[in-house]
Amino acid sequence: MSAEQQPEPGKLPVRLVIAMLAVIVGATALIVGLTRTDTAEPTLPSDAVRQGGIAVYGAYVREPATDTAAAYFAMTNVGDSSDTLVAVSSPVSTSAMLHDVGKDELNGTGGMDSGSMTPTPEVELKPGETVTLAPTAGHMMLEGVSGTLEPGSTVNLHLVFENAGTITVKAHVIALTDPAPTS
Ligand SMILES: [Cu+2]
């Protein structure tokens, strides 16, 4: 038998294989493109500080009436794995802790705007989750505030996350009687 009579295996299929590869490459590019669109960055406020999978924004501190002040901020897990806020501190206070920081809004009235002052040792954020500290939903308590916090100035807050590490945000100081800023 001659080579002409017996089709060489591989010769004809090569074109087919190339065509198939082109289809696969094209489809892969399309899928990658779609995936990028699907995982588009969430829209975060312009003051957001992002580190690792965590973004923190909207931080403010109400000017203290005594040596104790309350700080508020929002945090969003923009990553794809859970992370946990495990510690807080600020250079303007001798100690800091989270009080009543949960995922449900509080309805009580009382100390530091939030009904009770139950310590919250840590806050877990699942992917996509946001926790907002607000006068009705928990606060970061600063105790032993040194000096005067002047409205219009800023103070640093250090938030320590298990995975994202320590995130530092600048909290705007607002006057005792000023309403909470809206973002
Ligand atoms: Cu408190």
PDB file of C-alpha atoms and ligand atoms in Angstrom:
ATOM      1  CA  MET A   1       0.000   0.000   0.000  1.00  0.00           C
ATOM      2  CA  SER A   2       1.198   3.473  -0.819  1.00  0.00           C
ATOM      3  CA  ALA A   3       1.075   6.438   1.488  1.00  0.00           C
ATOM      4  CA  GLU A   4      -1.515   8.117  -0.787  1.00  0.00           C
ATOM      5  CA  GLN A   5      -3.987   5.288  -0.421  1.00  0.00           C
ATOM      6  CA  GLN A   6      -3.665   5.117   3.304  1.00  0.00           C
ATOM      7  CA  PRO A   7      -4.395   8.540   4.751  1.00  0.00           C
ATOM      8  CA  GLU A   8      -1.640   9.535   7.108  1.00  0.00           C
ATOM      9  CA  PRO A   9      -3.058   9.635  10.538  1.00  0.00           C
ATOM     10  CA  GLY A  10      -2.496  13.058  11.966  1.00  0.00           C
ATOM     11  CA  LYS A  11      -2.261  15.072   8.739  1.00  0.00           C
ATOM     12  CA  LEU A  12      -5.957  15.800   8.393  1.00  0.00           C
ATOM     13  CA  PRO A  13      -6.731  15.951  12.097  1.00  0.00           C
ATOM     14  CA  VAL A  14      -4.063  18.644  12.620  1.00  0.00           C
ATOM     15  CA  ARG A  15      -6.317  21.262  11.060  1.00  0.00           C
ATOM     16  CA  LEU A  16      -9.197  19.973  13.113  1.00  0.00           C
ATOM     17  CA  VAL A  17      -7.130  20.089  16.283  1.00  0.00           C
ATOM     18  CA  ILE A  18      -6.051  23.662  15.523  1.00  0.00           C
ATOM     19  CA  ALA A  19      -9.650  24.649  14.957  1.00  0.00           C
ATOM     20  CA  MET A  20     -10.694  22.987  18.196  1.00  0.00           C
ATOM     21  CA  LEU A  21      -7.880  24.675  20.095  1.00  0.00           C
ATOM     22  CA  ALA A  22      -8.956  28.027  18.694  1.00  0.00           C
ATOM     23  CA  VAL A  23     -12.473  27.390  19.943  1.00  0.00           C
ATOM     24  CA  ILE A  24     -11.184  26.355  23.378  1.00  0.00           C
ATOM     25  CA  VAL A  25      -8.897  29.396  23.649  1.00  0.00           C
ATOM     26  CA  GLY A  26     -11.706  31.659  22.562  1.00  0.00           C
ATOM     27  CA  ALA A  27     -14.140  30.128  25.014  1.00  0.00           C
ATOM     28  CA  THR A  28     -11.593  30.351  27.823  1.00  0.00           C
ATOM     29  CA  ALA A  29     -10.978  34.033  27.094  1.00  0.00           C
ATOM     30  CA  LEU A  30     -14.710  34.621  27.150  1.00  0.00           C
ATOM     31  CA  ILE A  31     -15.136  32.789  30.445  1.00  0.00           C
ATOM     32  CA  VAL A  32     -12.206  34.667  32.018  1.00  0.00           C
ATOM     33  CA  GLY A  33     -13.713  37.906  30.784  1.00  0.00           C
ATOM     34  CA  LEU A  34     -17.101  37.037  32.247  1.00  0.00           C
ATOM     35  CA  THR A  35     -15.546  35.949  35.521  1.00  0.00           C
ATOM     36  CA  ARG A  36     -13.779  39.299  35.861  1.00  0.00           C
ATOM     37  CA  THR A  37     -17.070  41.046  35.318  1.00  0.00           C
ATOM     38  CA  ASP A  38     -18.794  38.846  37.871  1.00  0.00           C
ATOM     39  CA  THR A  39     -16.206  39.553  40.546  1.00  0.00           C
ATOM     40  CA  ALA A  40     -16.077  43.283  39.857  1.00  0.00           C
ATOM     41  CA  GLU A  41     -14.883  45.359  42.804  1.00  0.00           C
ATOM     42  CA  PRO A  42     -17.743  46.487  44.993  1.00  0.00           C
ATOM     43  CA  THR A  43     -18.303  50.212  45.027  1.00  0.00           C
ATOM     44  CA  LEU A  44     -16.706  51.558  48.191  1.00  0.00           C
ATOM     45  CA  PRO A  45     -16.761  55.090  49.584  1.00  0.00           C
ATOM     46  CA  SER A  46     -13.804  57.249  48.535  1.00  0.00           C
ATOM     47  CA  ASP A  47     -12.399  57.254  52.070  1.00  0.00           C
ATOM     48  CA  ALA A  48     -12.241  53.443  52.193  1.00  0.00           C
ATOM     49  CA  VAL A  49      -8.967  51.943  53.362  1.00  0.00           C
ATOM     50  CA  ARG A  50      -8.574  48.532  51.845  1.00  0.00           C
ATOM     51  CA  GLN A  51      -6.093  45.962  52.993  1.00  0.00           C
ATOM     52  CA  GLY A  52      -6.237  42.295  52.126  1.00  0.00           C
ATOM     53  CA  GLY A  53      -9.888  41.361  51.863  1.00  0.00           C
ATOM     54  CA  ILE A  54     -11.150  44.050  54.226  1.00  0.00           C
ATOM     55  CA  ALA A  55     -12.236  47.634  53.579  1.00  0.00           C
ATOM     56  CA  VAL A  56     -12.911  50.111  56.398  1.00  0.00           C
ATOM     57  CA  TYR A  57     -14.606  53.469  55.819  1.00  0.00           C
ATOM     58  CA  GLY A  58     -16.808  56.198  57.243  1.00  0.00           C
ATOM     59  CA  ALA A  59     -14.853  56.473  60.510  1.00  0.00           C
ATOM     60  CA  TYR A  60     -15.703  59.194  63.001  1.00  0.00           C
ATOM     61  CA  VAL A  61     -15.358  59.875  66.714  1.00  0.00           C
ATOM     62  CA  ARG A  62     -17.707  61.945  68.780  1.00  0.00           C
ATOM     63  CA  GLU A  63     -15.886  64.515  70.858  1.00  0.00           C
ATOM     64  CA  PRO A  64     -15.769  63.147  74.421  1.00  0.00           C
ATOM     65  CA  ALA A  65     -17.751  64.767  77.228  1.00  0.00           C
ATOM     66  CA  THR A  66     -15.374  63.120  79.696  1.00  0.00           C
ATOM     67  CA  ASP A  67     -12.293  61.039  79.033  1.00  0.00           C
ATOM     68  CA  THR A  68     -14.361  58.436  77.201  1.00  0.00           C
ATOM     69  CA  ALA A  69     -15.281  58.648  73.536  1.00  0.00           C
ATOM     70  CA  ALA A  70     -17.143  56.477  71.042  1.00  0.00           C
ATOM     71  CA  ALA A  71     -15.830  55.770  67.549  1.00  0.00           C
ATOM     72  CA  TYR A  72     -17.872  54.490  64.629  1.00  0.00           C
ATOM     73  CA  PHE A  73     -16.952  53.014  61.271  1.00  0.00           C
ATOM     74  CA  ALA A  74     -18.089  50.493  58.694  1.00  0.00           C
ATOM     75  CA  MET A  75     -16.196  47.449  57.494  1.00  0.00           C
ATOM     76  CA  THR A  76     -16.834  45.215  54.505  1.00  0.00           C
ATOM     77  CA  ASN A  77     -15.287  41.899  53.599  1.00  0.00           C
ATOM     78  CA  VAL A  78     -14.454  42.400  49.915  1.00  0.00           C
ATOM     79  CA  GLY A  79     -12.370  39.239  49.803  1.00  0.00           C
ATOM     80  CA  ASP A  80     -13.379  35.638  49.258  1.00  0.00           C
ATOM     81  CA  SER A  81     -12.719  34.200  52.704  1.00  0.00           C
ATOM     82  CA  SER A  82     -13.920  35.014  56.201  1.00  0.00           C
ATOM     83  CA  ASP A  83     -11.911  37.329  58.404  1.00  0.00           C
ATOM     84  CA  THR A  84     -12.297  38.398  62.014  1.00  0.00           C
ATOM     85  CA  LEU A  85     -11.687  41.704  63.767  1.00  0.00           C
ATOM     86  CA  VAL A  86      -9.853  40.611  66.899  1.00  0.00           C
ATOM     87  CA  ALA A  87      -8.517  43.812  68.492  1.00  0.00           C
ATOM     88  CA  VAL A  88      -8.809  47.597  68.347  1.00  0.00           C
ATOM     89  CA  SER A  89      -6.685  50.447  69.643  1.00  0.00           C
ATOM     90  CA  SER A  90      -6.027  54.141  69.200  1.00  0.00           C
ATOM     91  CA  PRO A  91      -3.010  56.275  70.094  1.00  0.00           C
ATOM     92  CA  VAL A  92      -5.307  58.858  71.730  1.00  0.00           C
ATOM     93  CA  SER A  93      -6.636  56.502  74.415  1.00  0.00           C
ATOM     94  CA  THR A  94      -5.141  54.238  77.015  1.00  0.00           C
ATOM     95  CA  SER A  95      -7.523  51.441  76.063  1.00  0.00           C
ATOM     96  CA  ALA A  96     -10.099  50.636  73.428  1.00  0.00           C
ATOM     97  CA  MET A  97     -12.691  47.943  72.967  1.00  0.00           C
ATOM     98  CA  LEU A  98     -15.775  47.082  70.953  1.00  0.00           C
ATOM     99  CA  HIS A  99     -19.190  47.332  72.608  1.00  0.00           C
ATOM    100  CA  ASP A 100     -22.410  45.820  71.268  1.00  0.00           C
ATOM    101  CA  VAL A 101     -20.995  45.276  67.798  1.00  0.00           C
ATOM    102  CA  GLY A 102     -23.356  42.850  66.186  1.00  0.00           C
ATOM    103  CA  LYS A 103     -25.143  42.383  62.947  1.00  0.00           C
ATOM    104  CA  ASP A 104     -28.481  43.513  64.324  1.00  0.00           C
ATOM    105  CA  GLU A 105     -29.343  47.056  65.096  1.00  0.00           C
ATOM    106  CA  LEU A 106     -29.896  47.807  68.767  1.00  0.00           C
ATOM    107  CA  ASN A 107     -33.035  49.553  69.921  1.00  0.00           C
ATOM    108  CA  GLY A 108     -32.206  50.475  73.472  1.00  0.00           C
ATOM    109  CA  THR A 109     -31.238  53.803  74.873  1.00  0.00           C
ATOM    110  CA  GLY A 110     -28.537  54.597  77.333  1.00  0.00           C
ATOM    111  CA  GLY A 111     -24.821  54.875  77.652  1.00  0.00           C
ATOM    112  CA  MET A 112     -22.822  55.774  74.551  1.00  0.00           C
ATOM    113  CA  ASP A 113     -25.950  55.937  72.415  1.00  0.00           C
ATOM    114  CA  SER A 114     -26.336  52.209  72.175  1.00  0.00           C
ATOM    115  CA  GLY A 115     -28.388  50.806  75.001  1.00  0.00           C
ATOM    116  CA  SER A 116     -25.796  48.740  76.726  1.00  0.00           C
ATOM    117  CA  MET A 117     -22.048  48.437  76.869  1.00  0.00           C
ATOM    118  CA  THR A 118     -21.600  44.739  76.345  1.00  0.00           C
ATOM    119  CA  PRO A 119     -18.037  43.965  75.266  1.00  0.00           C
ATOM    120  CA  THR A 120     -17.723  42.299  71.875  1.00  0.00           C
ATOM    121  CA  PRO A 121     -14.352  40.571  71.804  1.00  0.00           C
ATOM    122  CA  GLU A 122     -14.392  39.852  68.081  1.00  0.00           C
ATOM    123  CA  VAL A 123     -16.475  40.361  64.969  1.00  0.00           C
ATOM    124  CA  GLU A 124     -16.475  37.860  62.139  1.00  0.00           C
ATOM    125  CA  LEU A 125     -17.038  39.075  58.590  1.00  0.00           C
ATOM    126  CA  LYS A 126     -17.981  36.544  55.968  1.00  0.00           C
ATOM    127  CA  PRO A 127     -17.255  37.336  52.300  1.00  0.00           C
ATOM    128  CA  GLY A 128     -19.498  40.142  51.119  1.00  0.00           C
ATOM    129  CA  GLU A 129     -20.626  41.002  54.623  1.00  0.00           C
ATOM    130  CA  THR A 130     -20.677  44.543  56.028  1.00  0.00           C
ATOM    131  CA  VAL A 131     -20.889  45.537  59.671  1.00  0.00           C
ATOM    132  CA  THR A 132     -21.603  49.183  60.411  1.00  0.00           C
ATOM    133  CA  LEU A 133     -20.994  50.618  63.860  1.00  0.00           C
ATOM    134  CA  ALA A 134     -23.490  53.399  64.459  1.00  0.00           C
ATOM    135  CA  PRO A 135     -25.114  55.132  67.416  1.00  0.00           C
ATOM    136  CA  THR A 136     -27.805  52.450  67.354  1.00  0.00           C
ATOM    137  CA  ALA A 137     -25.533  49.542  66.486  1.00  0.00           C
ATOM    138  CA  GLY A 138     -22.426  49.366  68.579  1.00  0.00           C
ATOM    139  CA  HIS A 139     -19.290  51.415  68.923  1.00  0.00           C
ATOM    140  CA  MET A 140     -15.592  51.289  69.523  1.00  0.00           C
ATOM    141  CA  MET A 141     -15.055  52.665  72.977  1.00  0.00           C
ATOM    142  CA  LEU A 142     -12.009  54.773  73.690  1.00  0.00           C
ATOM    143  CA  GLU A 143     -11.182  55.013  77.375  1.00  0.00           C
ATOM    144  CA  GLY A 144      -8.635  57.277  78.945  1.00  0.00           C
ATOM    145  CA  VAL A 145      -8.609  59.767  76.096  1.00  0.00           C
ATOM    146  CA  SER A 146      -5.598  62.041  76.464  1.00  0.00           C
ATOM    147  CA  GLY A 147      -5.877  65.737  75.742  1.00  0.00           C
ATOM    148  CA  THR A 148      -8.735  67.229  73.795  1.00  0.00           C
ATOM    149  CA  LEU A 149     -10.201  65.842  70.634  1.00  0.00           C
ATOM    150  CA  GLU A 150     -10.937  68.911  68.554  1.00  0.00           C
ATOM    151  CA  PRO A 151     -13.897  68.724  66.181  1.00  0.00           C
ATOM    152  CA  GLY A 152     -12.535  68.931  62.646  1.00  0.00           C
ATOM    153  CA  SER A 153      -9.355  67.037  63.497  1.00  0.00           C
ATOM    154  CA  THR A 154      -8.769  63.324  62.980  1.00  0.00           C
ATOM    155  CA  VAL A 155      -7.589  60.483  65.181  1.00  0.00           C
ATOM    156  CA  ASN A 156      -6.165  57.165  64.098  1.00  0.00           C
ATOM    157  CA  LEU A 157      -7.986  53.929  64.798  1.00  0.00           C
ATOM    158  CA  HIS A 158      -6.102  50.647  64.507  1.00  0.00           C
ATOM    159  CA  LEU A 159      -8.217  47.610  63.672  1.00  0.00           C
ATOM    160  CA  VAL A 160      -6.498  44.243  63.882  1.00  0.00           C
ATOM    161  CA  PHE A 161      -7.894  41.527  61.617  1.00  0.00           C
ATOM    162  CA  GLU A 162      -6.873  37.905  61.830  1.00  0.00           C
ATOM    163  CA  ASN A 163      -6.027  37.698  58.118  1.00  0.00           C
ATOM    164  CA  ALA A 164      -5.904  41.249  56.759  1.00  0.00           C
ATOM    165  CA  GLY A 165      -3.613  42.434  59.569  1.00  0.00           C
ATOM    166  CA  THR A 166      -3.753  45.870  61.183  1.00  0.00           C
ATOM    167  CA  ILE A 167      -5.775  48.442  59.269  1.00  0.00           C
ATOM    168  CA  THR A 168      -5.392  52.084  60.284  1.00  0.00           C
ATOM    169  CA  VAL A 169      -8.146  54.565  59.472  1.00  0.00           C
ATOM    170  CA  LYS A 170      -8.454  58.260  60.223  1.00  0.00           C
ATOM    171  CA  ALA A 171     -11.616  59.037  62.147  1.00  0.00           C
ATOM    172  CA  HIS A 172     -13.043  62.538  61.874  1.00  0.00           C
ATOM    173  CA  VAL A 173     -13.795  64.147  65.205  1.00  0.00           C
ATOM    174  CA  ILE A 174     -17.291  65.606  65.381  1.00  0.00           C
ATOM    175  CA  ALA A 175     -18.741  67.847  68.069  1.00  0.00           C
ATOM    176  CA  LEU A 176     -20.824  66.389  70.895  1.00  0.00           C
ATOM    177  CA  THR A 177     -24.008  67.898  69.535  1.00  0.00           C
ATOM    178  CA  ASP A 178     -23.337  67.253  65.845  1.00  0.00           C
ATOM    179  CA  PRO A 179     -25.365  64.579  64.083  1.00  0.00           C
ATOM    180  CA  ALA A 180     -23.598  61.497  62.786  1.00  0.00           C
ATOM    181  CA  PRO A 181     -22.132  62.129  59.334  1.00  0.00           C
ATOM    182  CA  THR A 182     -23.845  60.428  56.426  1.00  0.00           C
ATOM    183  CA  SER A 183     -21.845  58.710  53.745  1.00  0.00           C
TER     184      SER A 183
HETATM  185 CU    CU B   1     -19.041  51.454  75.295  1.00  0.00          CU
END
